[in-house]
PDB file of C-alpha atoms in Angstrom:
ATOM      1  CA  MET A 993     144.597 -34.256  14.692  1.00  0.00           C
ATOM      2  CA  LYS A 994     144.379 -30.481  15.013  1.00  0.00           C
ATOM      3  CA  LYS A 995     140.905 -28.923  14.922  1.00  0.00           C
ATOM      4  CA  TYR A 996     141.768 -25.237  14.547  1.00  0.00           C
ATOM      5  CA  LYS A 997     144.822 -22.891  13.309  1.00  0.00           C
ATOM      6  CA  PHE A 998     145.391 -19.338  13.630  1.00  0.00           C
ATOM      7  CA  THR A 999     144.135 -17.354  10.852  1.00  0.00           C
ATOM      8  CA  GLY A1000     147.033 -14.676  10.831  1.00  0.00           C
ATOM      9  CA  LYS A1001     144.990 -12.014  12.197  1.00  0.00           C
ATOM     10  CA  THR A1002     146.136 -10.348  15.733  1.00  0.00           C
ATOM     11  CA  LYS A1003     145.147  -8.152  18.286  1.00  0.00           C
ATOM     12  CA  ILE A1004     146.274  -6.846  21.711  1.00  0.00           C
ATOM     13  CA  VAL A1005     144.387  -7.226  24.825  1.00  0.00           C
ATOM     14  CA  ASN A1006     145.930  -6.031  28.106  1.00  0.00           C
ATOM     15  CA  GLY A1007     149.292  -5.676  26.423  1.00  0.00           C
ATOM     16  CA  VAL A1008     149.070  -9.555  25.283  1.00  0.00           C
ATOM     17  CA  THR A1009     149.066 -10.520  21.538  1.00  0.00           C
ATOM     18  CA  LEU A1010     145.992 -12.618  20.808  1.00  0.00           C
ATOM     19  CA  HIS A1011     145.478 -14.903  17.621  1.00  0.00           C
ATOM     20  CA  ARG A1012     142.413 -15.384  15.811  1.00  0.00           C
ATOM     21  CA  ILE A1013     141.424 -19.014  15.233  1.00  0.00           C
ATOM     22  CA  VAL A1014     139.680 -20.779  12.445  1.00  0.00           C
ATOM     23  CA  ALA A1015     138.329 -24.366  12.446  1.00  0.00           C
ATOM     24  CA  VAL A1016     140.160 -27.007  10.240  1.00  0.00           C
ATOM     25  CA  ARG A1017     137.490 -29.817  10.803  1.00  0.00           C
ATOM     26  CA  SER A1018     134.097 -30.122  11.975  1.00  0.00           C
ATOM     27  CA  PHE A1019     133.022 -31.041  15.438  1.00  0.00           C
ATOM     28  CA  SER A1020     130.112 -30.623  17.714  1.00  0.00           C
ATOM     29  CA  ASN A1021     128.294 -27.749  16.470  1.00  0.00           C
ATOM     30  CA  VAL A1022     131.399 -26.117  14.774  1.00  0.00           C
ATOM     31  CA  LYS A1023     131.915 -26.561  11.042  1.00  0.00           C
ATOM     32  CA  GLU A1024     135.229 -26.301   9.180  1.00  0.00           C
ATOM     33  CA  GLY A1025     136.040 -22.889   8.198  1.00  0.00           C
ATOM     34  CA  ASP A1026     133.909 -21.458  11.060  1.00  0.00           C
ATOM     35  CA  ILE A1027     135.951 -18.446  12.375  1.00  0.00           C
ATOM     36  CA  GLY A1028     136.637 -18.767  16.380  1.00  0.00           C
ATOM     37  CA  GLY A1029     137.782 -16.335  19.074  1.00  0.00           C
ATOM     38  CA  TRP A1030     141.097 -15.210  20.033  1.00  0.00           C
ATOM     39  CA  ILE A1031     143.811 -16.968  22.111  1.00  0.00           C
ATOM     40  CA  GLU A1032     147.035 -16.171  23.031  1.00  0.00           C
ATOM     41  CA  LYS A1033     148.706 -19.670  22.287  1.00  0.00           C
ATOM     42  CA  GLU A1034     147.712 -23.236  21.369  1.00  0.00           C
ATOM     43  CA  GLU A1035     148.266 -24.500  25.058  1.00  0.00           C
ATOM     44  CA  ASN A1036     144.938 -22.051  25.894  1.00  0.00           C
ATOM     45  CA  LEU A1037     142.536 -24.371  23.655  1.00  0.00           C
ATOM     46  CA  SER A1038     142.640 -28.179  23.576  1.00  0.00           C
ATOM     47  CA  HIS A1039     142.712 -29.833  20.211  1.00  0.00           C
ATOM     48  CA  ASP A1040     140.837 -32.708  21.803  1.00  0.00           C
ATOM     49  CA  GLY A1041     137.223 -32.989  22.918  1.00  0.00           C
ATOM     50  CA  ASP A1042     134.514 -30.298  21.824  1.00  0.00           C
ATOM     51  CA  CYS A1043     135.719 -27.325  23.273  1.00  0.00           C
ATOM     52  CA  TRP A1044     135.644 -24.033  21.533  1.00  0.00           C
ATOM     53  CA  VAL A1045     136.306 -20.325  21.953  1.00  0.00           C
ATOM     54  CA  PHE A1046     133.388 -18.315  19.974  1.00  0.00           C
ATOM     55  CA  ASP A1047     132.921 -14.881  18.347  1.00  0.00           C
ATOM     56  CA  GLU A1048     135.106 -11.958  20.246  1.00  0.00           C
ATOM     57  CA  ALA A1049     135.720 -14.355  23.365  1.00  0.00           C
ATOM     58  CA  CYS A1050     139.423 -14.175  24.476  1.00  0.00           C
ATOM     59  CA  VAL A1051     141.283 -16.616  26.231  1.00  0.00           C
ATOM     60  CA  PHE A1052     145.240 -16.091  27.390  1.00  0.00           C
ATOM     61  CA  ASP A1053     147.692 -16.247  30.320  1.00  0.00           C
ATOM     62  CA  ASN A1054     147.619 -19.667  31.605  1.00  0.00           C
ATOM     63  CA  ALA A1055     143.671 -20.179  31.132  1.00  0.00           C
ATOM     64  CA  GLU A1056     143.143 -23.656  29.572  1.00  0.00           C
ATOM     65  CA  VAL A1057     139.827 -24.720  27.795  1.00  0.00           C
ATOM     66  CA  CYS A1058     139.464 -28.136  27.200  1.00  0.00           C
ATOM     67  CA  GLU A1059     137.110 -31.413  27.261  1.00  0.00           C
ATOM     68  CA  ASP A1060     133.544 -30.086  26.170  1.00  0.00           C
ATOM     69  CA  ALA A1061     133.953 -26.473  27.595  1.00  0.00           C
ATOM     70  CA  LEU A1062     132.756 -23.579  25.338  1.00  0.00           C
ATOM     71  CA  VAL A1063     134.017 -19.774  25.973  1.00  0.00           C
ATOM     72  CA  TYR A1064     131.452 -17.161  24.544  1.00  0.00           C
ATOM     73  CA  CYS A1065     131.392 -13.344  25.050  1.00  0.00           C
ATOM     74  CA  ILE A1066     128.528 -11.952  26.441  1.00  0.00           C
TER      75      ILE A1066
END
């Protein structure tokens, strides 16, 4: 079961188009409807586990966020 979808908002970072995500179900500390960070493609963020990309954090290229990993912008 998917846990996020793209919002339709995009931005370009280092020549790569990133997509804003939104949670479509609650898990861990993320609630359904929470706006997440930015990813290039679904392969960057697993739909399994409690992993998530927060706020303005960006994940792209061959990076994979999975299991219980959390990505924040500091």
